[in-house]
Amino acid sequence: MQSPSTLKRHAALVDDMASLQGLDLEEQMLRGTLSFGALEDAVLRCTGCTAPDRCAQWQAAHQGTRAAPPDYCRNAPLFASLQADKP
């Protein structure tokens, strides 16, 4: 089981990665294109990543841009799917 601080950190990484792609996860949930369970799964996938510090650095370097996630992002397929469903 993950600690609350680990889950919070990875939830922030997931949200920030989505934002860098122009995705608002809260809006996606309200529209029904992202379920709460799918978001939970995304955070859990992120906790399995071996490079969270590298990810945070990547995100910091890409602030203010719309950037596709790096190759090692475990949630890249989810983000691509949400982009495809975006109106």
Short mmCIF file of N, CA and C in Angstrom, two decimals:
data_model
loop_
_atom_site.label_atom_id
_atom_site.label_comp_id
_atom_site.label_asym_id
_atom_site.label_seq_id
_atom_site.Cartn_x
_atom_site.Cartn_y
_atom_site.Cartn_z
N MET A 1 0.84 -1.18 0.00
CA MET A 1 0.00 0.00 0.00
C MET A 1 0.89 1.25 0.00
N GLN A 2 0.49 2.22 -0.79
CA GLN A 2 1.25 3.46 -0.91
C GLN A 2 0.90 4.40 0.25
N SER A 3 1.88 5.19 0.66
CA SER A 3 1.62 6.17 1.71
C SER A 3 0.80 7.32 1.15
N PRO A 4 0.08 8.03 2.00
CA PRO A 4 -0.70 9.19 1.52
C PRO A 4 0.18 10.23 0.83
N SER A 5 1.39 10.45 1.33
CA SER A 5 2.26 11.45 0.70
C SER A 5 2.70 11.00 -0.69
N THR A 6 2.93 9.71 -0.88
CA THR A 6 3.30 9.19 -2.20
C THR A 6 2.13 9.34 -3.16
N LEU A 7 0.93 9.00 -2.70
CA LEU A 7 -0.25 9.14 -3.57
C LEU A 7 -0.49 10.59 -3.95
N LYS A 8 -0.34 11.50 -3.00
CA LYS A 8 -0.53 12.93 -3.30
C LYS A 8 0.50 13.41 -4.31
N ARG A 9 1.75 12.99 -4.13
CA ARG A 9 2.81 13.40 -5.06
C ARG A 9 2.50 12.94 -6.47
N HIS A 10 2.11 11.69 -6.61
CA HIS A 10 1.86 11.14 -7.94
C HIS A 10 0.55 11.66 -8.53
N ALA A 11 -0.42 11.96 -7.68
CA ALA A 11 -1.65 12.59 -8.18
C ALA A 11 -1.31 13.95 -8.79
N ALA A 12 -0.41 14.69 -8.14
CA ALA A 12 0.01 15.98 -8.67
C ALA A 12 0.79 15.82 -9.97
N LEU A 13 1.65 14.79 -10.04
CA LEU A 13 2.39 14.55 -11.28
C LEU A 13 1.45 14.22 -12.43
N VAL A 14 0.45 13.40 -12.17
CA VAL A 14 -0.53 13.05 -13.21
C VAL A 14 -1.29 14.30 -13.65
N ASP A 15 -1.77 15.09 -12.70
CA ASP A 15 -2.53 16.29 -13.04
C ASP A 15 -1.66 17.29 -13.81
N ASP A 16 -0.43 17.47 -13.37
CA ASP A 16 0.46 18.41 -14.05
C ASP A 16 0.81 17.93 -15.46
N MET A 17 1.02 16.62 -15.62
CA MET A 17 1.33 16.08 -16.94
C MET A 17 0.14 16.29 -17.87
N ALA A 18 -1.05 16.07 -17.38
CA ALA A 18 -2.26 16.30 -18.19
C ALA A 18 -2.37 17.77 -18.56
N SER A 19 -2.12 18.65 -17.61
CA SER A 19 -2.21 20.09 -17.88
C SER A 19 -1.24 20.52 -18.96
N LEU A 20 -0.05 19.93 -18.98
CA LEU A 20 0.94 20.27 -20.01
C LEU A 20 0.47 19.87 -21.40
N GLN A 21 -0.53 19.04 -21.46
CA GLN A 21 -1.08 18.62 -22.75
C GLN A 21 -2.40 19.33 -23.05
N GLY A 22 -2.75 20.27 -22.20
CA GLY A 22 -3.99 21.00 -22.41
C GLY A 22 -5.22 20.25 -21.94
N LEU A 23 -5.02 19.28 -21.07
CA LEU A 23 -6.12 18.48 -20.53
C LEU A 23 -6.44 18.92 -19.11
N ASP A 24 -7.71 19.10 -18.84
CA ASP A 24 -8.19 19.39 -17.49
C ASP A 24 -8.90 18.13 -17.01
N LEU A 25 -8.27 17.40 -16.09
CA LEU A 25 -8.83 16.12 -15.66
C LEU A 25 -10.16 16.28 -14.96
N GLU A 26 -10.34 17.36 -14.21
CA GLU A 26 -11.63 17.60 -13.56
C GLU A 26 -12.73 17.79 -14.60
N GLU A 27 -12.43 18.55 -15.63
CA GLU A 27 -13.40 18.75 -16.71
C GLU A 27 -13.70 17.43 -17.41
N GLN A 28 -12.68 16.63 -17.62
CA GLN A 28 -12.87 15.33 -18.26
C GLN A 28 -13.79 14.44 -17.43
N MET A 29 -13.66 14.52 -16.11
CA MET A 29 -14.53 13.73 -15.24
C MET A 29 -15.97 14.25 -15.30
N LEU A 30 -16.13 15.56 -15.31
CA LEU A 30 -17.48 16.14 -15.38
C LEU A 30 -18.16 15.80 -16.70
N ARG A 31 -17.40 15.72 -17.77
CA ARG A 31 -17.96 15.36 -19.08
C ARG A 31 -18.22 13.86 -19.23
N GLY A 32 -17.68 13.09 -18.31
CA GLY A 32 -17.88 11.65 -18.37
C GLY A 32 -16.88 10.92 -19.24
N THR A 33 -15.83 11.62 -19.69
CA THR A 33 -14.82 10.96 -20.52
C THR A 33 -13.71 10.34 -19.68
N LEU A 34 -13.72 10.61 -18.38
CA LEU A 34 -12.76 10.03 -17.45
C LEU A 34 -13.51 9.68 -16.17
N SER A 35 -13.45 8.42 -15.79
CA SER A 35 -14.12 8.00 -14.56
C SER A 35 -13.17 8.17 -13.38
N PHE A 36 -13.75 8.20 -12.19
CA PHE A 36 -12.94 8.30 -10.98
C PHE A 36 -12.00 7.11 -10.89
N GLY A 37 -12.51 5.94 -11.23
CA GLY A 37 -11.68 4.73 -11.20
C GLY A 37 -10.51 4.81 -12.17
N ALA A 38 -10.74 5.38 -13.35
CA ALA A 38 -9.67 5.52 -14.33
C ALA A 38 -8.61 6.50 -13.83
N LEU A 39 -9.04 7.54 -13.14
CA LEU A 39 -8.09 8.48 -12.57
C LEU A 39 -7.29 7.82 -11.45
N GLU A 40 -7.96 7.05 -10.62
CA GLU A 40 -7.25 6.30 -9.57
C GLU A 40 -6.22 5.37 -10.18
N ASP A 41 -6.60 4.67 -11.25
CA ASP A 41 -5.67 3.77 -11.93
C ASP A 41 -4.47 4.53 -12.48
N ALA A 42 -4.71 5.72 -13.01
CA ALA A 42 -3.62 6.54 -13.55
C ALA A 42 -2.63 6.91 -12.45
N VAL A 43 -3.14 7.29 -11.30
CA VAL A 43 -2.26 7.64 -10.18
C VAL A 43 -1.48 6.41 -9.72
N LEU A 44 -2.14 5.26 -9.64
CA LEU A 44 -1.44 4.04 -9.23
C LEU A 44 -0.38 3.64 -10.25
N ARG A 45 -0.68 3.79 -11.56
CA ARG A 45 0.34 3.51 -12.58
C ARG A 45 1.54 4.42 -12.38
N CYS A 46 1.27 5.66 -12.07
CA CYS A 46 2.33 6.64 -11.85
C CYS A 46 3.20 6.26 -10.65
N THR A 47 2.59 5.71 -9.60
CA THR A 47 3.38 5.33 -8.43
C THR A 47 4.35 4.21 -8.75
N GLY A 48 4.10 3.46 -9.82
CA GLY A 48 5.00 2.39 -10.23
C GLY A 48 6.16 2.87 -11.08
N CYS A 49 6.18 4.15 -11.40
CA CYS A 49 7.25 4.72 -12.22
C CYS A 49 8.53 4.79 -11.41
N THR A 50 9.64 4.52 -12.06
CA THR A 50 10.94 4.57 -11.40
C THR A 50 11.60 5.94 -11.55
N ALA A 51 10.92 6.88 -12.22
CA ALA A 51 11.55 8.17 -12.50
C ALA A 51 10.69 9.37 -12.11
N PRO A 52 10.08 9.39 -10.92
CA PRO A 52 9.23 10.54 -10.59
C PRO A 52 10.00 11.85 -10.49
N ASP A 53 11.24 11.81 -10.02
CA ASP A 53 12.03 13.04 -9.95
C ASP A 53 12.35 13.55 -11.36
N ARG A 54 12.70 12.63 -12.23
CA ARG A 54 12.97 12.98 -13.63
C ARG A 54 11.72 13.57 -14.26
N CYS A 55 10.57 13.01 -13.96
CA CYS A 55 9.30 13.50 -14.48
C CYS A 55 9.03 14.92 -13.99
N ALA A 56 9.24 15.15 -12.71
CA ALA A 56 9.02 16.49 -12.15
C ALA A 56 9.94 17.50 -12.82
N GLN A 57 11.18 17.11 -13.07
CA GLN A 57 12.13 18.00 -13.75
C GLN A 57 11.68 18.26 -15.19
N TRP A 58 11.21 17.22 -15.86
CA TRP A 58 10.72 17.36 -17.23
C TRP A 58 9.54 18.34 -17.25
N GLN A 59 8.63 18.17 -16.31
CA GLN A 59 7.46 19.05 -16.24
C GLN A 59 7.88 20.49 -15.99
N ALA A 60 8.82 20.70 -15.08
CA ALA A 60 9.29 22.05 -14.79
C ALA A 60 9.91 22.70 -16.03
N ALA A 61 10.61 21.91 -16.82
CA ALA A 61 11.26 22.43 -18.02
C ALA A 61 10.27 22.75 -19.13
N HIS A 62 9.08 22.19 -19.05
CA HIS A 62 8.07 22.38 -20.10
C HIS A 62 6.89 23.25 -19.67
N GLN A 63 7.00 23.92 -18.52
CA GLN A 63 5.92 24.78 -18.06
C GLN A 63 5.61 25.85 -19.10
N GLY A 64 4.33 26.10 -19.30
CA GLY A 64 3.91 27.12 -20.25
C GLY A 64 3.87 26.64 -21.69
N THR A 65 4.11 25.35 -21.90
CA THR A 65 4.05 24.80 -23.26
C THR A 65 3.03 23.68 -23.29
N ARG A 66 2.66 23.28 -24.48
CA ARG A 66 1.83 22.09 -24.64
C ARG A 66 2.74 21.01 -25.17
N ALA A 67 3.08 20.08 -24.32
CA ALA A 67 4.04 19.05 -24.66
C ALA A 67 3.46 17.66 -24.46
N ALA A 68 3.71 16.78 -25.42
CA ALA A 68 3.33 15.39 -25.26
C ALA A 68 4.17 14.80 -24.13
N PRO A 69 3.64 13.81 -23.43
CA PRO A 69 4.41 13.24 -22.32
C PRO A 69 5.68 12.55 -22.82
N PRO A 70 6.67 12.44 -21.96
CA PRO A 70 7.90 11.74 -22.37
C PRO A 70 7.60 10.25 -22.60
N ASP A 71 8.50 9.60 -23.30
CA ASP A 71 8.30 8.19 -23.66
C ASP A 71 8.10 7.27 -22.47
N TYR A 72 8.68 7.62 -21.34
CA TYR A 72 8.59 6.74 -20.17
C TYR A 72 7.31 6.92 -19.36
N CYS A 73 6.44 7.86 -19.76
CA CYS A 73 5.21 8.10 -19.00
C CYS A 73 4.26 6.92 -19.13
N ARG A 74 3.91 6.34 -18.02
CA ARG A 74 3.01 5.17 -18.00
C ARG A 74 1.56 5.54 -18.34
N ASN A 75 1.25 6.82 -18.31
CA ASN A 75 -0.11 7.26 -18.61
C ASN A 75 -0.25 7.90 -19.98
N ALA A 76 0.78 7.82 -20.80
CA ALA A 76 0.72 8.41 -22.14
C ALA A 76 -0.47 7.88 -22.94
N PRO A 77 -0.77 6.58 -22.91
CA PRO A 77 -1.94 6.10 -23.66
C PRO A 77 -3.26 6.72 -23.17
N LEU A 78 -3.41 6.88 -21.87
CA LEU A 78 -4.61 7.50 -21.33
C LEU A 78 -4.72 8.94 -21.81
N PHE A 79 -3.64 9.69 -21.73
CA PHE A 79 -3.66 11.08 -22.17
C PHE A 79 -3.96 11.19 -23.66
N ALA A 80 -3.40 10.29 -24.46
CA ALA A 80 -3.68 10.29 -25.90
C ALA A 80 -5.15 10.01 -26.16
N SER A 81 -5.72 9.09 -25.40
CA SER A 81 -7.14 8.78 -25.55
C SER A 81 -8.00 9.98 -25.19
N LEU A 82 -7.66 10.66 -24.12
CA LEU A 82 -8.42 11.83 -23.71
C LEU A 82 -8.29 12.96 -24.73
N GLN A 83 -7.12 13.09 -25.33
CA GLN A 83 -6.92 14.10 -26.38
C GLN A 83 -7.82 13.78 -27.58
N ALA A 84 -7.90 12.50 -27.93
CA ALA A 84 -8.71 12.09 -29.08
C ALA A 84 -10.20 12.35 -28.84
N ASP A 85 -10.64 12.27 -27.58
CA ASP A 85 -12.05 12.47 -27.24
C ASP A 85 -12.39 13.93 -26.98
N LYS A 86 -11.37 14.77 -26.99
CA LYS A 86 -11.56 16.19 -26.67
C LYS A 86 -12.35 16.88 -27.78
N PRO A 87 -13.37 17.66 -27.40
CA PRO A 87 -14.16 18.34 -28.42
C PRO A 87 -13.39 19.44 -29.12
#
